[in-house]
């Protein structure tokens, strides 16, 4: 479902339900119980969010996600969970301590702690571009345009056995917390000093991206040229000796033209 609220461009709510119809899924659930999940994604306009990067998630997968999610890799560093009244099983990533202090207030920390079996993660970003390309040989020649996103992930306890009414009861505190944090994001402004640093960080990321993609495009172009030459060489090997000689002579002349000095012809009018 997609709905809109004041101060947001829209909210998408996704409920991912476990498969319950087939025997394999039921057997798998016995050995490795899983739960239904709720993901709330808030789409923000540029003017609705300052430079904010913040993630609260299970410590177990913290390092992996910091490497794989682009904005976390570029901007976020881990903060001490001991500074906040939350379970030690969670970890915090943020660009500035100011951001963590602003959003992880006592009521928010208390709500997360009291509903830790329902809470999965929160991810705020003014520079969200998704996950890094991980497949070997894949070239990122055009990165998605950075967008402003708030992403809340919650778990519905009970391993798929909860009723509709009990689902609403167990998720309501975190849903209220999500709405509270959405409103707070809209009002928050970074300090002048951190705003300057944030803008500098984003310019550096853009410059590094342009350098990286330029090199990648050059390497990809060279790989295409090498492949073309290889195919041509295989084709020539199938020709008779006279045809091979003519081809080699033609390629030699082309090479000489490319390497020779370029001379402009000037037309002179007389009389």
Tab-separated table of C-alpha atoms in Angstrom:
chain	number	residue	atom	x	y	z
A	1	UNK	CA	0.000	0.000	0.000
A	2	UNK	CA	1.155	3.564	-0.736
A	3	UNK	CA	-0.200	6.493	1.253
A	4	UNK	CA	0.881	10.095	1.736
A	5	UNK	CA	1.156	12.168	4.892
A	6	UNK	CA	2.027	15.755	5.666
A	7	UNK	CA	5.777	16.440	5.254
A	8	UNK	CA	6.350	13.343	3.094
A	9	UNK	CA	6.155	12.596	-0.611
A	10	UNK	CA	4.543	9.253	0.165
A	11	UNK	CA	4.791	6.137	2.304
A	12	UNK	CA	4.938	2.581	1.001
A	13	UNK	CA	4.003	-0.203	3.419
A	14	UNK	CA	4.992	-3.733	2.429
A	15	UNK	CA	3.974	-6.825	4.383
A	16	UNK	CA	6.018	-9.876	3.437
A	17	UNK	CA	4.176	-13.041	4.411
A	18	UNK	CA	5.723	-16.480	4.724
A	19	UNK	CA	4.609	-19.182	2.321
A	20	UNK	CA	2.090	-21.381	4.076
A	21	UNK	CA	0.544	-23.386	1.236
A	22	UNK	CA	3.258	-25.901	0.390
A	23	UNK	CA	4.686	-28.770	2.424
A	24	UNK	CA	8.347	-27.819	1.860
A	25	UNK	CA	7.828	-24.371	3.403
A	26	UNK	CA	6.032	-25.891	6.375
A	27	UNK	CA	8.853	-28.385	6.985
A	28	UNK	CA	11.478	-25.653	6.587
A	29	UNK	CA	9.614	-23.561	9.149
A	30	UNK	CA	9.935	-26.389	11.685
A	31	UNK	CA	13.734	-26.504	11.414
A	32	UNK	CA	14.413	-22.802	10.799
A	33	UNK	CA	11.504	-20.681	12.061
A	34	UNK	CA	11.015	-17.351	10.315
A	35	UNK	CA	8.490	-14.540	10.682
A	36	UNK	CA	6.374	-12.231	8.575
A	37	UNK	CA	7.872	-8.760	8.164
A	38	UNK	CA	6.702	-5.192	7.654
A	39	UNK	CA	8.754	-2.627	5.719
A	40	UNK	CA	7.755	1.049	5.751
A	41	UNK	CA	9.539	3.232	3.187
A	42	UNK	CA	9.062	6.996	3.321
A	43	UNK	CA	9.838	9.034	0.193
A	44	UNK	CA	10.942	12.585	0.987
A	45	UNK	CA	11.292	15.670	-1.177
A	46	UNK	CA	14.746	17.372	-1.208
A	47	UNK	CA	13.590	20.187	1.050
A	48	UNK	CA	12.055	17.802	3.618
A	49	UNK	CA	15.290	16.338	4.961
A	50	UNK	CA	18.694	17.717	5.906
A	51	UNK	CA	21.964	15.763	5.522
A	52	UNK	CA	21.143	12.745	7.694
A	53	UNK	CA	22.599	9.234	7.591
A	54	UNK	CA	21.573	6.953	10.455
A	55	UNK	CA	21.035	3.217	10.855
A	56	UNK	CA	20.016	1.104	13.844
A	57	UNK	CA	20.142	-2.628	13.186
A	58	UNK	CA	21.273	-5.952	14.674
A	59	UNK	CA	24.984	-5.872	15.415
A	60	UNK	CA	25.386	-9.324	13.842
A	61	UNK	CA	24.958	-8.001	10.291
A	62	UNK	CA	26.176	-4.451	10.897
A	63	UNK	CA	29.628	-4.725	9.274
A	64	UNK	CA	28.314	-6.545	6.218
A	65	UNK	CA	25.617	-3.967	5.536
A	66	UNK	CA	28.064	-1.126	6.088
A	67	UNK	CA	30.151	-2.575	3.282
A	68	UNK	CA	27.237	-3.314	0.943
A	69	UNK	CA	24.925	-0.297	1.351
A	70	UNK	CA	26.468	2.657	-0.440
A	71	UNK	CA	25.490	5.567	1.795
A	72	UNK	CA	26.515	3.677	4.941
A	73	UNK	CA	29.847	2.759	3.349
A	74	UNK	CA	30.556	6.353	2.320
A	75	UNK	CA	29.397	8.331	5.344
A	76	UNK	CA	28.595	6.267	8.448
A	77	UNK	CA	30.766	5.120	11.317
A	78	UNK	CA	29.754	2.932	14.240
A	79	UNK	CA	28.810	4.627	17.521
A	80	UNK	CA	28.816	3.137	20.994
A	81	UNK	CA	25.473	1.551	21.817
A	82	UNK	CA	26.369	2.037	25.498
A	83	UNK	CA	25.640	5.756	25.071
A	84	UNK	CA	21.988	4.918	24.423
A	85	UNK	CA	19.549	2.936	26.508
A	86	UNK	CA	19.121	0.089	24.017
A	87	UNK	CA	20.032	-3.638	23.932
A	88	UNK	CA	23.659	-4.506	23.198
A	89	UNK	CA	22.468	-6.778	20.377
A	90	UNK	CA	21.888	-3.646	18.297
A	91	UNK	CA	24.432	-1.424	16.576
A	92	UNK	CA	24.356	2.212	15.478
A	93	UNK	CA	25.838	3.718	12.324
A	94	UNK	CA	25.733	7.452	11.683
A	95	UNK	CA	27.664	10.260	10.064
A	96	UNK	CA	27.544	12.596	13.069
A	97	UNK	CA	26.910	12.015	16.776
A	98	UNK	CA	24.556	14.999	16.592
A	99	UNK	CA	22.208	12.955	14.382
A	100	UNK	CA	22.132	9.959	16.736
A	101	UNK	CA	21.513	12.211	19.738
A	102	UNK	CA	18.672	13.978	17.933
A	103	UNK	CA	16.707	10.909	16.888
A	104	UNK	CA	17.577	8.322	19.531
A	105	UNK	CA	15.788	10.083	22.337
A	106	UNK	CA	14.842	8.326	25.579
A	107	UNK	CA	11.252	7.569	24.421
A	108	UNK	CA	12.524	6.144	21.105
A	109	UNK	CA	15.169	3.985	22.806
A	110	UNK	CA	12.616	2.790	25.348
A	111	UNK	CA	10.129	1.840	22.614
A	112	UNK	CA	12.785	-0.132	20.732
A	113	UNK	CA	13.960	-1.875	23.908
A	114	UNK	CA	10.453	-2.827	25.008
A	115	UNK	CA	9.645	-4.184	21.524
A	116	UNK	CA	12.995	-5.710	20.611
A	117	UNK	CA	11.306	-8.923	19.387
A	118	UNK	CA	9.412	-6.812	16.824
A	119	UNK	CA	12.149	-4.330	15.892
A	120	UNK	CA	14.518	-5.206	13.042
A	121	UNK	CA	16.106	-2.014	11.684
A	122	UNK	CA	15.802	1.682	10.885
A	123	UNK	CA	17.705	3.396	8.079
A	124	UNK	CA	17.566	7.144	7.365
A	125	UNK	CA	19.497	8.606	4.437
A	126	UNK	CA	19.553	11.832	2.445
A	127	UNK	CA	21.884	10.107	-0.051
A	128	UNK	CA	20.322	6.686	-0.596
A	129	UNK	CA	21.516	4.891	-3.749
A	130	UNK	CA	20.915	1.289	-2.704
A	131	UNK	CA	23.423	-1.546	-2.612
A	132	UNK	CA	26.830	-1.654	-4.246
A	133	UNK	CA	27.312	-3.727	-7.397
A	134	UNK	CA	28.836	-6.958	-6.147
A	135	UNK	CA	28.954	-9.174	-9.229
A	136	UNK	CA	32.452	-9.564	-10.629
A	137	UNK	CA	32.918	-7.982	-14.046
A	138	UNK	CA	29.863	-5.742	-13.722
A	139	UNK	CA	30.579	-2.071	-14.381
A	140	UNK	CA	28.588	0.699	-12.739
A	141	UNK	CA	28.528	3.259	-15.544
A	142	UNK	CA	25.379	5.007	-14.304
A	143	UNK	CA	24.633	5.138	-10.609
A	144	UNK	CA	21.069	5.755	-9.376
A	145	UNK	CA	20.414	9.372	-8.453
A	146	UNK	CA	20.689	9.842	-4.650
A	147	UNK	CA	17.282	10.124	-3.003
A	148	UNK	CA	16.019	10.810	0.514
A	149	UNK	CA	14.550	7.771	2.239
A	150	UNK	CA	13.397	6.608	5.664
A	151	UNK	CA	13.178	2.812	5.902
A	152	UNK	CA	11.687	0.957	8.873
A	153	UNK	CA	11.799	-2.852	9.089
A	154	UNK	CA	9.750	-4.667	11.717
A	155	UNK	CA	9.235	-8.347	12.466
A	156	UNK	CA	5.833	-9.822	13.250
A	157	UNK	CA	6.511	-12.283	16.109
A	158	UNK	CA	4.904	-15.693	16.274
A	159	UNK	CA	6.557	-17.252	13.207
A	160	UNK	CA	3.501	-16.738	11.026
A	161	UNK	CA	0.944	-17.881	13.628
A	162	UNK	CA	-0.319	-14.464	14.753
A	163	UNK	CA	-3.871	-13.340	14.023
A	164	UNK	CA	-4.684	-10.013	12.370
A	165	UNK	CA	-5.695	-8.387	15.670
A	166	UNK	CA	-2.595	-9.564	17.510
A	167	UNK	CA	-0.390	-8.299	14.659
A	168	UNK	CA	-1.795	-4.791	15.085
A	169	UNK	CA	-1.317	-4.980	18.844
A	170	UNK	CA	2.328	-6.080	18.669
A	171	UNK	CA	3.389	-3.606	15.961
A	172	UNK	CA	1.442	-0.528	17.107
A	173	UNK	CA	4.159	0.936	19.421
A	174	UNK	CA	6.812	0.787	16.693
A	175	UNK	CA	4.425	2.153	14.069
A	176	UNK	CA	3.744	5.133	16.334
A	177	UNK	CA	7.496	5.541	16.837
A	178	UNK	CA	7.998	5.537	13.052
A	179	UNK	CA	5.459	8.334	12.590
A	180	UNK	CA	7.115	10.318	15.384
A	181	UNK	CA	10.558	9.949	13.773
A	182	UNK	CA	9.216	10.936	10.337
A	183	UNK	CA	7.927	14.191	11.807
A	184	UNK	CA	11.205	14.796	13.612
A	185	UNK	CA	13.248	14.313	10.422
A	186	UNK	CA	11.261	17.037	8.691
A	187	UNK	CA	12.054	19.540	11.464
A	188	UNK	CA	15.708	18.635	12.066
A	189	UNK	CA	18.539	20.900	10.873
A	190	UNK	CA	22.220	20.048	11.195
A	191	UNK	CA	24.528	22.447	12.990
A	192	UNK	CA	26.382	24.825	10.662
A	193	UNK	CA	29.726	23.095	11.266
A	194	UNK	CA	28.412	19.594	10.497
A	195	UNK	CA	26.434	20.861	7.509
A	196	UNK	CA	29.656	22.129	5.917
A	197	UNK	CA	31.337	18.780	6.622
A	198	UNK	CA	28.373	16.850	5.190
A	199	UNK	CA	28.386	18.850	1.961
A	200	UNK	CA	32.143	18.316	1.647
A	201	UNK	CA	31.713	14.551	2.154
A	202	UNK	CA	29.087	14.357	-0.600
A	203	UNK	CA	31.199	16.346	-3.056
A	204	UNK	CA	34.114	13.973	-2.388
A	205	UNK	CA	31.893	10.949	-3.047
A	206	UNK	CA	30.697	12.428	-6.352
A	207	UNK	CA	34.257	13.202	-7.458
A	208	UNK	CA	35.448	9.720	-6.540
A	209	UNK	CA	32.514	8.182	-8.398
A	210	UNK	CA	33.288	10.167	-11.560
A	211	UNK	CA	36.947	9.105	-11.437
A	212	UNK	CA	36.042	5.481	-10.830
A	213	UNK	CA	33.454	5.261	-13.608
A	214	UNK	CA	35.793	7.012	-16.060
A	215	UNK	CA	38.436	4.342	-15.465
A	216	UNK	CA	35.806	1.582	-15.643
A	217	UNK	CA	34.470	2.907	-18.957
A	218	UNK	CA	37.998	3.012	-20.373
A	219	UNK	CA	38.648	-0.568	-19.244
A	220	UNK	CA	35.342	-1.741	-20.695
A	221	UNK	CA	36.080	-0.026	-24.030
A	222	UNK	CA	39.539	-1.623	-24.148
A	223	UNK	CA	38.032	-5.037	-23.395
A	224	UNK	CA	35.608	-4.589	-26.315
A	225	UNK	CA	38.471	-3.622	-28.639
A	226	UNK	CA	40.515	-6.631	-27.546
A	227	UNK	CA	37.555	-8.929	-28.152
A	228	UNK	CA	36.998	-7.436	-31.607
A	229	UNK	CA	40.672	-8.008	-32.477
A	230	UNK	CA	40.481	-11.591	-31.246
A	231	UNK	CA	37.448	-12.327	-33.404
A	232	UNK	CA	39.085	-10.710	-36.437
A	233	UNK	CA	42.238	-12.770	-35.883
A	234	UNK	CA	40.213	-15.973	-35.780
A	235	UNK	CA	38.427	-14.926	-38.966
A	236	UNK	CA	41.722	-14.214	-40.781
A	237	UNK	CA	43.122	-17.636	-39.862
A	238	UNK	CA	40.371	-19.224	-41.944
A	239	UNK	CA	41.375	-17.243	-45.080
A	240	UNK	CA	43.694	-18.493	-47.811
A	241	UNK	CA	47.295	-17.119	-47.844
A	242	UNK	CA	46.606	-14.493	-50.509
A	243	UNK	CA	43.550	-13.146	-48.674
A	244	UNK	CA	45.556	-13.055	-45.425
A	245	UNK	CA	48.291	-11.041	-47.172
A	246	UNK	CA	45.777	-8.493	-48.503
A	247	UNK	CA	44.135	-8.182	-45.059
A	248	UNK	CA	47.478	-7.638	-43.311
A	249	UNK	CA	48.489	-5.026	-45.883
A	250	UNK	CA	45.185	-3.211	-45.384
A	251	UNK	CA	45.580	-3.243	-41.577
A	252	UNK	CA	49.163	-1.961	-41.898
A	253	UNK	CA	48.031	1.021	-43.996
A	254	UNK	CA	45.273	1.823	-41.475
A	255	UNK	CA	47.820	1.691	-38.652
A	256	UNK	CA	50.189	4.030	-40.513
A	257	UNK	CA	47.390	6.529	-41.124
A	258	UNK	CA	46.469	6.536	-37.422
A	259	UNK	CA	50.068	6.970	-36.218
A	260	UNK	CA	51.196	9.442	-38.877
A	261	UNK	CA	51.088	13.256	-38.485
A	262	UNK	CA	47.818	14.946	-39.309
A	263	UNK	CA	48.178	17.495	-42.099
A	264	UNK	CA	45.487	20.008	-42.871
A	265	UNK	CA	44.923	20.880	-46.507
A	266	UNK	CA	44.595	24.576	-47.173
A	267	UNK	CA	42.822	25.837	-50.254
A	268	UNK	CA	44.300	29.052	-51.638
A	269	UNK	CA	42.295	31.169	-53.994
A	270	UNK	CA	44.280	32.820	-56.785
A	271	UNK	CA	43.404	35.673	-59.047
